[in-house]
Amino acid sequence: MEKYVLDLKVLSVERLHERYVLIKLGSDEPLPPMAPGQFVEVRVEGSPQTFLRRPISINFVDRQRNELWLLVATVGEGTRHLARLSEGDRLNCLLPLGKGFSAVPAGQRLLLVGGGVGVAPLLYQGALMQQAGADVTFLLGARTEHDLLMLDAFSRYGRVLTTTEDGSMGERGFVTNHSLLSQEQFDLIQCCGPTPMMKAVARYARQTGTPCEVSLENLMACGLGACLCCVEKVLSNESLVMSDATHPSKLSTQNVCVCKEGPVFNIDRLLWQS
């Protein structure tokens, strides 16, 4: 997919939470093709401590309004600076980057599992898959009700179920404790969030024989596979077709750049312990 460097206009900056803002960007020209699960690298202007671009997941693309949405967690100087943008400012974006989520055929049941800012890429995936005729369920987890983000937006594109660690909304516990997982089956699970959560979802998927994709959140600097900051050791493609896949020690591995080969991976390629 062709990459672009665009100066996009800030249409709005909405504070969703003390740690999260939703930035909506627009352009005078039609936005280029972008896939759910891909990301953009944004340049942070005017921040003397921020030298590198910041990778931000594509939250949503509104083709009718020609808008790109970015859900930003303000965890450092660079992202805090982004949260101070104002309507009319310009944000330089390199996009679209990486490999996104797989599409599912019409009629199949898709479970999208997210936690924290990891819910960001699931909104666009859910919207497109519902439009394509898939049966979409969102399972979203957070510490408290206050930490659950964009529930109204998610509810437009599928059934929304939640868990909170304190029980203030939905079922108490983690997403992998939700009763849904013992009551229903899905054709595909796609997941993004904290690594322990994704590993737990991957274990569930392996135990139930459900295909599963996860979006890794390795540290990324360039977004182009040049800096090697985001390298992950995975099973080689040749190993995936071997019949003795139950013995990882016998399979060959390779190092890949998550920003180019991912960030979305089928869990069959990952070396996570089941």
PDB file of C-alpha atoms in Angstrom:
ATOM      1  CA  MET A   1       0.000   0.000   0.000  1.00  0.00           C
ATOM      2  CA  GLU A   2       1.365   3.392  -0.990  1.00  0.00           C
ATOM      3  CA  LYS A   3       2.536   5.688   1.820  1.00  0.00           C
ATOM      4  CA  TYR A   4       1.869   9.407   2.105  1.00  0.00           C
ATOM      5  CA  VAL A   5       3.225  12.340   4.105  1.00  0.00           C
ATOM      6  CA  LEU A   6       0.309  14.698   4.702  1.00  0.00           C
ATOM      7  CA  ASP A   7      -0.210  17.910   6.650  1.00  0.00           C
ATOM      8  CA  LEU A   8      -3.670  17.258   8.037  1.00  0.00           C
ATOM      9  CA  LYS A   9      -5.864  19.922   9.585  1.00  0.00           C
ATOM     10  CA  VAL A  10      -6.988  19.456  13.191  1.00  0.00           C
ATOM     11  CA  LEU A  11     -10.780  19.575  13.192  1.00  0.00           C
ATOM     12  CA  SER A  12     -11.286  18.934  16.899  1.00  0.00           C
ATOM     13  CA  VAL A  13      -9.557  17.659  20.033  1.00  0.00           C
ATOM     14  CA  GLU A  14     -11.960  16.002  22.462  1.00  0.00           C
ATOM     15  CA  ARG A  15     -10.911  15.106  25.999  1.00  0.00           C
ATOM     16  CA  LEU A  16     -12.471  11.697  26.673  1.00  0.00           C
ATOM     17  CA  HIS A  17     -10.648  11.006  29.939  1.00  0.00           C
ATOM     18  CA  GLU A  18      -7.840  12.588  31.926  1.00  0.00           C
ATOM     19  CA  ARG A  19      -5.429  10.338  29.997  1.00  0.00           C
ATOM     20  CA  TYR A  20      -7.060  10.120  26.554  1.00  0.00           C
ATOM     21  CA  VAL A  21      -7.963  12.544  23.785  1.00  0.00           C
ATOM     22  CA  LEU A  22      -9.686  11.963  20.465  1.00  0.00           C
ATOM     23  CA  ILE A  23      -8.128  13.993  17.653  1.00  0.00           C
ATOM     24  CA  LYS A  24     -10.111  14.345  14.427  1.00  0.00           C
ATOM     25  CA  LEU A  25      -8.138  15.317  11.331  1.00  0.00           C
ATOM     26  CA  GLY A  26      -9.266  16.415   7.888  1.00  0.00           C
ATOM     27  CA  SER A  27      -7.842  17.211   4.477  1.00  0.00           C
ATOM     28  CA  ASP A  28      -8.821  19.271   1.451  1.00  0.00           C
ATOM     29  CA  GLU A  29      -8.096  16.194  -0.681  1.00  0.00           C
ATOM     30  CA  PRO A  30      -9.674  12.739  -0.241  1.00  0.00           C
ATOM     31  CA  LEU A  31      -7.808  10.742   2.392  1.00  0.00           C
ATOM     32  CA  PRO A  32      -5.793   7.807   1.012  1.00  0.00           C
ATOM     33  CA  PRO A  33      -6.809   4.166   1.531  1.00  0.00           C
ATOM     34  CA  MET A  34      -6.248   2.955   5.100  1.00  0.00           C
ATOM     35  CA  ALA A  35      -6.980  -0.420   6.664  1.00  0.00           C
ATOM     36  CA  PRO A  36      -8.083  -1.212  10.229  1.00  0.00           C
ATOM     37  CA  GLY A  37      -5.088  -2.135  12.355  1.00  0.00           C
ATOM     38  CA  GLN A  38      -2.692   0.108  10.450  1.00  0.00           C
ATOM     39  CA  PHE A  39      -1.140   3.149  12.117  1.00  0.00           C
ATOM     40  CA  VAL A  40       0.278   6.585  11.410  1.00  0.00           C
ATOM     41  CA  GLU A  41       3.516   8.224  12.515  1.00  0.00           C
ATOM     42  CA  VAL A  42       2.864  11.804  13.594  1.00  0.00           C
ATOM     43  CA  ARG A  43       5.434  14.553  13.863  1.00  0.00           C
ATOM     44  CA  VAL A  44       5.292  16.476  17.143  1.00  0.00           C
ATOM     45  CA  GLU A  45       6.037  20.123  16.412  1.00  0.00           C
ATOM     46  CA  GLY A  46       7.187  22.549  19.069  1.00  0.00           C
ATOM     47  CA  SER A  47       8.250  19.944  21.630  1.00  0.00           C
ATOM     48  CA  PRO A  48      12.008  20.270  22.253  1.00  0.00           C
ATOM     49  CA  GLN A  49      12.118  16.893  24.038  1.00  0.00           C
ATOM     50  CA  THR A  50      10.401  14.968  21.224  1.00  0.00           C
ATOM     51  CA  PHE A  51      12.726  14.147  18.337  1.00  0.00           C
ATOM     52  CA  LEU A  52      10.999  11.135  16.793  1.00  0.00           C
ATOM     53  CA  ARG A  53       7.557  10.730  15.316  1.00  0.00           C
ATOM     54  CA  ARG A  54       4.945   9.026  17.488  1.00  0.00           C
ATOM     55  CA  PRO A  55       3.064   5.929  16.261  1.00  0.00           C
ATOM     56  CA  ILE A  56      -0.715   6.215  16.712  1.00  0.00           C
ATOM     57  CA  SER A  57      -3.275   3.580  15.730  1.00  0.00           C
ATOM     58  CA  ILE A  58      -5.925   4.498  13.210  1.00  0.00           C
ATOM     59  CA  ASN A  59      -9.076   4.736  15.312  1.00  0.00           C
ATOM     60  CA  PHE A  60     -11.576   5.451  12.555  1.00  0.00           C
ATOM     61  CA  VAL A  61     -11.840   6.783   9.020  1.00  0.00           C
ATOM     62  CA  ASP A  62     -15.061   8.616   8.189  1.00  0.00           C
ATOM     63  CA  ARG A  63     -15.168   8.643   4.380  1.00  0.00           C
ATOM     64  CA  GLN A  64     -18.307  10.759   4.185  1.00  0.00           C
ATOM     65  CA  ARG A  65     -16.735  13.534   6.259  1.00  0.00           C
ATOM     66  CA  ASN A  66     -13.200  12.801   4.979  1.00  0.00           C
ATOM     67  CA  GLU A  67     -11.943  12.513   8.586  1.00  0.00           C
ATOM     68  CA  LEU A  68      -9.204  10.478  10.247  1.00  0.00           C
ATOM     69  CA  TRP A  69      -9.598   9.846  13.979  1.00  0.00           C
ATOM     70  CA  LEU A  70      -6.679   9.213  16.334  1.00  0.00           C
ATOM     71  CA  LEU A  71      -7.237   8.081  19.928  1.00  0.00           C
ATOM     72  CA  VAL A  72      -4.189   9.277  21.859  1.00  0.00           C
ATOM     73  CA  ALA A  73      -3.067   8.148  25.312  1.00  0.00           C
ATOM     74  CA  THR A  74      -1.132  10.972  26.961  1.00  0.00           C
ATOM     75  CA  VAL A  75       1.717   8.965  28.465  1.00  0.00           C
ATOM     76  CA  GLY A  76       4.741  11.151  27.690  1.00  0.00           C
ATOM     77  CA  GLU A  77       5.849  14.600  26.602  1.00  0.00           C
ATOM     78  CA  GLY A  78       5.153  13.928  22.925  1.00  0.00           C
ATOM     79  CA  THR A  79       1.595  12.694  23.390  1.00  0.00           C
ATOM     80  CA  ARG A  80       0.852  15.374  26.007  1.00  0.00           C
ATOM     81  CA  HIS A  81       1.905  17.930  23.412  1.00  0.00           C
ATOM     82  CA  LEU A  82      -0.478  16.351  20.885  1.00  0.00           C
ATOM     83  CA  ALA A  83      -3.295  16.681  23.415  1.00  0.00           C
ATOM     84  CA  ARG A  84      -2.704  20.456  23.448  1.00  0.00           C
ATOM     85  CA  LEU A  85      -3.403  20.817  19.725  1.00  0.00           C
ATOM     86  CA  SER A  86      -6.225  23.178  18.779  1.00  0.00           C
ATOM     87  CA  GLU A  87      -8.745  23.347  15.983  1.00  0.00           C
ATOM     88  CA  GLY A  88      -7.050  24.703  12.872  1.00  0.00           C
ATOM     89  CA  ASP A  89      -3.573  23.445  13.752  1.00  0.00           C
ATOM     90  CA  ARG A  90      -1.717  21.176  11.326  1.00  0.00           C
ATOM     91  CA  LEU A  91      -0.415  17.701  12.113  1.00  0.00           C
ATOM     92  CA  ASN A  92       2.147  16.097   9.822  1.00  0.00           C
ATOM     93  CA  CYS A  93       1.341  12.394   9.361  1.00  0.00           C
ATOM     94  CA  LEU A  94       3.148   9.550   7.620  1.00  0.00           C
ATOM     95  CA  LEU A  95       0.495   6.999   6.653  1.00  0.00           C
ATOM     96  CA  PRO A  96      -0.758   4.335   6.323  1.00  0.00           C
ATOM     97  CA  LEU A  97       1.822   2.064   7.931  1.00  0.00           C
ATOM     98  CA  GLY A  98       1.958  -1.619   8.801  1.00  0.00           C
ATOM     99  CA  LYS A  99      -0.238  -4.616   8.202  1.00  0.00           C
ATOM    100  CA  GLY A 100      -3.757  -4.532   9.586  1.00  0.00           C
ATOM    101  CA  PHE A 101      -6.442  -7.001  10.590  1.00  0.00           C
ATOM    102  CA  SER A 102      -7.811  -9.659   8.258  1.00  0.00           C
ATOM    103  CA  ALA A 103     -11.282  -9.268   6.843  1.00  0.00           C
ATOM    104  CA  VAL A 104     -13.949 -11.843   7.648  1.00  0.00           C
ATOM    105  CA  PRO A 105     -16.605 -13.093   5.219  1.00  0.00           C
ATOM    106  CA  ALA A 106     -20.223 -12.054   5.523  1.00  0.00           C
ATOM    107  CA  GLY A 107     -22.129 -14.121   8.055  1.00  0.00           C
ATOM    108  CA  GLN A 108     -19.112 -15.044  10.179  1.00  0.00           C
ATOM    109  CA  ARG A 109     -18.961 -14.221  13.889  1.00  0.00           C
ATOM    110  CA  LEU A 110     -16.159 -11.831  14.806  1.00  0.00           C
ATOM    111  CA  LEU A 111     -15.083 -11.108  18.395  1.00  0.00           C
ATOM    112  CA  LEU A 112     -13.061  -7.924  18.893  1.00  0.00           C
ATOM    113  CA  VAL A 113     -11.339  -7.782  22.291  1.00  0.00           C
ATOM    114  CA  GLY A 114      -9.672  -4.639  23.603  1.00  0.00           C
ATOM    115  CA  GLY A 115      -8.323  -3.005  26.725  1.00  0.00           C
ATOM    116  CA  GLY A 116      -7.128   0.526  27.455  1.00  0.00           C
ATOM    117  CA  VAL A 117      -6.018   2.488  24.397  1.00  0.00           C
ATOM    118  CA  GLY A 118      -5.862  -0.898  22.649  1.00  0.00           C
ATOM    119  CA  VAL A 119      -9.544  -0.472  21.856  1.00  0.00           C
ATOM    120  CA  ALA A 120      -8.568   2.183  19.288  1.00  0.00           C
ATOM    121  CA  PRO A 121      -8.099   0.070  16.114  1.00  0.00           C
ATOM    122  CA  LEU A 122     -11.116  -2.122  16.868  1.00  0.00           C
ATOM    123  CA  LEU A 123     -13.668   0.600  16.111  1.00  0.00           C
ATOM    124  CA  TYR A 124     -12.727   0.929  12.433  1.00  0.00           C
ATOM    125  CA  GLN A 125     -12.434  -2.846  12.028  1.00  0.00           C
ATOM    126  CA  GLY A 126     -15.846  -3.382  13.576  1.00  0.00           C
ATOM    127  CA  ALA A 127     -17.420  -0.734  11.366  1.00  0.00           C
ATOM    128  CA  LEU A 128     -16.043  -2.180   8.128  1.00  0.00           C
ATOM    129  CA  MET A 129     -16.772  -5.779   9.068  1.00  0.00           C
ATOM    130  CA  GLN A 130     -20.372  -4.975  10.041  1.00  0.00           C
ATOM    131  CA  GLN A 131     -20.740  -3.166   6.726  1.00  0.00           C
ATOM    132  CA  ALA A 132     -19.425  -6.299   4.991  1.00  0.00           C
ATOM    133  CA  GLY A 133     -22.069  -8.447   6.684  1.00  0.00           C
ATOM    134  CA  ALA A 134     -20.150  -9.961   9.607  1.00  0.00           C
ATOM    135  CA  ASP A 135     -21.738 -10.496  13.033  1.00  0.00           C
ATOM    136  CA  VAL A 136     -19.599  -8.253  15.265  1.00  0.00           C
ATOM    137  CA  THR A 137     -19.213  -8.453  19.051  1.00  0.00           C
ATOM    138  CA  PHE A 138     -16.959  -6.117  21.038  1.00  0.00           C
ATOM    139  CA  LEU A 139     -15.572  -7.263  24.403  1.00  0.00           C
ATOM    140  CA  LEU A 140     -13.931  -4.275  26.097  1.00  0.00           C
ATOM    141  CA  GLY A 141     -12.128  -4.267  29.425  1.00  0.00           C
ATOM    142  CA  ALA A 142     -10.892  -1.563  31.788  1.00  0.00           C
ATOM    143  CA  ARG A 143     -10.127  -0.939  35.447  1.00  0.00           C
ATOM    144  CA  THR A 144     -13.313   1.034  36.119  1.00  0.00           C
ATOM    145  CA  GLU A 145     -16.406   2.260  34.293  1.00  0.00           C
ATOM    146  CA  HIS A 146     -14.685   5.643  33.961  1.00  0.00           C
ATOM    147  CA  ASP A 147     -11.882   4.037  31.935  1.00  0.00           C
ATOM    148  CA  LEU A 148     -14.122   2.502  29.262  1.00  0.00           C
ATOM    149  CA  LEU A 149     -13.823   4.603  26.120  1.00  0.00           C
ATOM    150  CA  MET A 150     -16.135   5.428  23.184  1.00  0.00           C
ATOM    151  CA  LEU A 151     -18.865   2.934  24.104  1.00  0.00           C
ATOM    152  CA  ASP A 152     -21.515   4.854  22.152  1.00  0.00           C
ATOM    153  CA  ALA A 153     -19.355   4.719  19.021  1.00  0.00           C
ATOM    154  CA  PHE A 154     -18.722   0.978  19.385  1.00  0.00           C
ATOM    155  CA  SER A 155     -22.423   0.284  19.894  1.00  0.00           C
ATOM    156  CA  ARG A 156     -23.168   1.557  16.375  1.00  0.00           C
ATOM    157  CA  TYR A 157     -21.272  -1.331  14.834  1.00  0.00           C
ATOM    158  CA  GLY A 158     -22.040  -4.368  16.970  1.00  0.00           C
ATOM    159  CA  ARG A 159     -22.939  -5.811  20.332  1.00  0.00           C
ATOM    160  CA  VAL A 160     -20.833  -4.333  23.155  1.00  0.00           C
ATOM    161  CA  LEU A 161     -19.946  -6.292  26.296  1.00  0.00           C
ATOM    162  CA  THR A 162     -17.676  -4.973  29.044  1.00  0.00           C
ATOM    163  CA  THR A 163     -15.650  -6.020  32.049  1.00  0.00           C
ATOM    164  CA  THR A 164     -14.206  -3.840  34.799  1.00  0.00           C
ATOM    165  CA  GLU A 165     -11.781  -4.884  37.494  1.00  0.00           C
ATOM    166  CA  ASP A 166     -13.887  -3.202  40.187  1.00  0.00           C
ATOM    167  CA  GLY A 167     -17.234  -4.387  38.826  1.00  0.00           C
ATOM    168  CA  SER A 168     -18.519  -0.848  38.261  1.00  0.00           C
ATOM    169  CA  MET A 169     -19.742  -1.762  34.761  1.00  0.00           C
ATOM    170  CA  GLY A 170     -20.314  -5.052  32.996  1.00  0.00           C
ATOM    171  CA  GLU A 171     -18.900  -8.186  34.575  1.00  0.00           C
ATOM    172  CA  ARG A 172     -16.238  -7.984  37.278  1.00  0.00           C
ATOM    173  CA  GLY A 173     -12.752  -9.154  36.306  1.00  0.00           C
ATOM    174  CA  PHE A 174     -10.677  -9.311  33.136  1.00  0.00           C
ATOM    175  CA  VAL A 175     -11.970  -9.812  29.612  1.00  0.00           C
ATOM    176  CA  THR A 176     -10.952 -13.467  29.669  1.00  0.00           C
ATOM    177  CA  ASN A 177     -13.233 -13.983  32.705  1.00  0.00           C
ATOM    178  CA  HIS A 178     -16.341 -12.832  30.845  1.00  0.00           C
ATOM    179  CA  SER A 179     -19.122 -15.412  30.687  1.00  0.00           C
ATOM    180  CA  LEU A 180     -19.442 -14.840  26.938  1.00  0.00           C
ATOM    181  CA  LEU A 181     -16.330 -16.926  26.339  1.00  0.00           C
ATOM    182  CA  SER A 182     -17.849 -20.024  27.923  1.00  0.00           C
ATOM    183  CA  GLN A 183     -21.242 -19.563  26.279  1.00  0.00           C
ATOM    184  CA  GLU A 184     -20.558 -18.675  22.652  1.00  0.00           C
ATOM    185  CA  GLN A 185     -18.190 -19.548  19.826  1.00  0.00           C
ATOM    186  CA  PHE A 186     -16.688 -17.278  17.192  1.00  0.00           C
ATOM    187  CA  ASP A 187     -15.110 -17.721  13.787  1.00  0.00           C
ATOM    188  CA  LEU A 188     -12.282 -15.272  14.507  1.00  0.00           C
ATOM    189  CA  ILE A 189     -10.948 -13.280  17.463  1.00  0.00           C
ATOM    190  CA  GLN A 190      -8.997 -10.062  16.970  1.00  0.00           C
ATOM    191  CA  CYS A 191      -7.385  -8.365  19.942  1.00  0.00           C
ATOM    192  CA  CYS A 192      -5.409  -5.285  20.949  1.00  0.00           C
ATOM    193  CA  GLY A 193      -4.380  -4.060  24.383  1.00  0.00           C
ATOM    194  CA  PRO A 194      -1.862  -4.707  27.160  1.00  0.00           C
ATOM    195  CA  THR A 195       0.408  -7.675  26.432  1.00  0.00           C
ATOM    196  CA  PRO A 196      -0.754  -9.782  29.430  1.00  0.00           C
ATOM    197  CA  MET A 197      -4.334  -9.386  28.242  1.00  0.00           C
ATOM    198  CA  MET A 198      -3.461 -10.380  24.675  1.00  0.00           C
ATOM    199  CA  LYS A 199      -1.524 -13.419  25.900  1.00  0.00           C
ATOM    200  CA  ALA A 200      -4.531 -14.499  27.967  1.00  0.00           C
ATOM    201  CA  VAL A 201      -6.817 -14.096  24.953  1.00  0.00           C
ATOM    202  CA  ALA A 202      -4.337 -16.076  22.842  1.00  0.00           C
ATOM    203  CA  ARG A 203      -4.377 -18.918  25.394  1.00  0.00           C
ATOM    204  CA  TYR A 204      -8.174 -18.992  25.279  1.00  0.00           C
ATOM    205  CA  ALA A 205      -8.121 -19.008  21.476  1.00  0.00           C
ATOM    206  CA  ARG A 206      -5.672 -21.911  21.368  1.00  0.00           C
ATOM    207  CA  GLN A 207      -7.657 -23.889  23.910  1.00  0.00           C
ATOM    208  CA  THR A 208     -10.855 -23.479  21.910  1.00  0.00           C
ATOM    209  CA  GLY A 209      -9.263 -23.822  18.485  1.00  0.00           C
ATOM    210  CA  THR A 210     -10.401 -20.346  17.443  1.00  0.00           C
ATOM    211  CA  PRO A 211      -8.274 -18.426  14.915  1.00  0.00           C
ATOM    212  CA  CYS A 212      -6.894 -15.302  16.551  1.00  0.00           C
ATOM    213  CA  GLU A 213      -4.989 -12.170  15.574  1.00  0.00           C
ATOM    214  CA  VAL A 214      -3.354  -9.699  17.955  1.00  0.00           C
ATOM    215  CA  SER A 215      -1.935  -6.230  17.408  1.00  0.00           C
ATOM    216  CA  LEU A 216       1.479  -5.903  19.046  1.00  0.00           C
ATOM    217  CA  GLU A 217       2.529  -2.677  20.725  1.00  0.00           C
ATOM    218  CA  ASN A 218       6.327  -2.927  20.431  1.00  0.00           C
ATOM    219  CA  LEU A 219       8.268   0.332  20.661  1.00  0.00           C
ATOM    220  CA  MET A 220       8.332   1.878  17.181  1.00  0.00           C
ATOM    221  CA  ALA A 221      10.391   4.836  16.025  1.00  0.00           C
ATOM    222  CA  CYS A 222      10.550   5.078  12.233  1.00  0.00           C
ATOM    223  CA  GLY A 223       7.532   2.970  11.255  1.00  0.00           C
ATOM    224  CA  LEU A 224       9.361   1.815   8.127  1.00  0.00           C
ATOM    225  CA  GLY A 225      11.517  -1.066   9.367  1.00  0.00           C
ATOM    226  CA  ALA A 226      14.769   0.914   9.255  1.00  0.00           C
ATOM    227  CA  CYS A 227      15.566   1.591  12.924  1.00  0.00           C
ATOM    228  CA  LEU A 228      14.989  -1.998  14.175  1.00  0.00           C
ATOM    229  CA  CYS A 229      13.441  -0.758  17.449  1.00  0.00           C
ATOM    230  CA  CYS A 230      10.402  -3.002  17.122  1.00  0.00           C
ATOM    231  CA  VAL A 231      11.971  -6.355  16.230  1.00  0.00           C
ATOM    232  CA  GLU A 232      10.033  -9.445  17.362  1.00  0.00           C
ATOM    233  CA  LYS A 233      11.155 -13.059  17.048  1.00  0.00           C
ATOM    234  CA  VAL A 234       8.433 -15.130  15.381  1.00  0.00           C
ATOM    235  CA  LEU A 235       8.047 -18.492  13.708  1.00  0.00           C
ATOM    236  CA  SER A 236       9.122 -18.457  10.089  1.00  0.00           C
ATOM    237  CA  ASN A 237       6.495 -18.895   7.431  1.00  0.00           C
ATOM    238  CA  GLU A 238       8.033 -22.261   6.566  1.00  0.00           C
ATOM    239  CA  SER A 239       7.541 -23.466  10.130  1.00  0.00           C
ATOM    240  CA  LEU A 240       3.834 -22.712  10.001  1.00  0.00           C
ATOM    241  CA  VAL A 241       3.271 -25.445   7.430  1.00  0.00           C
ATOM    242  CA  MET A 242       5.263 -28.086   9.298  1.00  0.00           C
ATOM    243  CA  SER A 243       3.207 -30.876  10.795  1.00  0.00           C
ATOM    244  CA  ASP A 244       5.196 -30.962  14.043  1.00  0.00           C
ATOM    245  CA  ALA A 245       4.040 -27.531  15.189  1.00  0.00           C
ATOM    246  CA  THR A 246       3.497 -28.775  18.745  1.00  0.00           C
ATOM    247  CA  HIS A 247       7.259 -28.742  19.338  1.00  0.00           C
ATOM    248  CA  PRO A 248       8.402 -25.104  18.974  1.00  0.00           C
ATOM    249  CA  SER A 249      12.034 -26.064  19.669  1.00  0.00           C
ATOM    250  CA  LYS A 250      12.066 -27.922  16.345  1.00  0.00           C
ATOM    251  CA  LEU A 251      10.737 -24.989  14.344  1.00  0.00           C
ATOM    252  CA  SER A 252      12.760 -22.227  12.726  1.00  0.00           C
ATOM    253  CA  THR A 253      12.320 -18.624  13.795  1.00  0.00           C
ATOM    254  CA  GLN A 254      13.062 -15.254  12.281  1.00  0.00           C
ATOM    255  CA  ASN A 255      13.286 -11.675  13.459  1.00  0.00           C
ATOM    256  CA  VAL A 256      10.769  -9.307  11.899  1.00  0.00           C
ATOM    257  CA  CYS A 257       9.997  -5.618  12.264  1.00  0.00           C
ATOM    258  CA  VAL A 258       6.575  -5.268  13.843  1.00  0.00           C
ATOM    259  CA  CYS A 259       6.022  -1.959  12.051  1.00  0.00           C
ATOM    260  CA  LYS A 260       6.291  -3.679   8.647  1.00  0.00           C
ATOM    261  CA  GLU A 261       5.279  -7.323   9.193  1.00  0.00           C
ATOM    262  CA  GLY A 262       2.657  -6.271  11.730  1.00  0.00           C
ATOM    263  CA  PRO A 263       1.549  -4.770  14.003  1.00  0.00           C
ATOM    264  CA  VAL A 264      -1.154  -7.409  13.507  1.00  0.00           C
ATOM    265  CA  PHE A 265      -0.015 -11.049  13.708  1.00  0.00           C
ATOM    266  CA  ASN A 266      -1.778 -14.371  13.731  1.00  0.00           C
ATOM    267  CA  ILE A 267      -0.978 -15.926  17.116  1.00  0.00           C
ATOM    268  CA  ASP A 268       0.310 -19.039  15.333  1.00  0.00           C
ATOM    269  CA  ARG A 269       3.422 -17.051  14.416  1.00  0.00           C
ATOM    270  CA  LEU A 270       4.136 -15.783  17.919  1.00  0.00           C
ATOM    271  CA  LEU A 271       6.389 -17.531  20.426  1.00  0.00           C
ATOM    272  CA  TRP A 272       4.112 -16.787  23.349  1.00  0.00           C
ATOM    273  CA  GLN A 273       3.683 -19.708  25.709  1.00  0.00           C
ATOM    274  CA  SER A 274       0.253 -21.276  25.471  1.00  0.00           C
TER     275      SER A 274
END
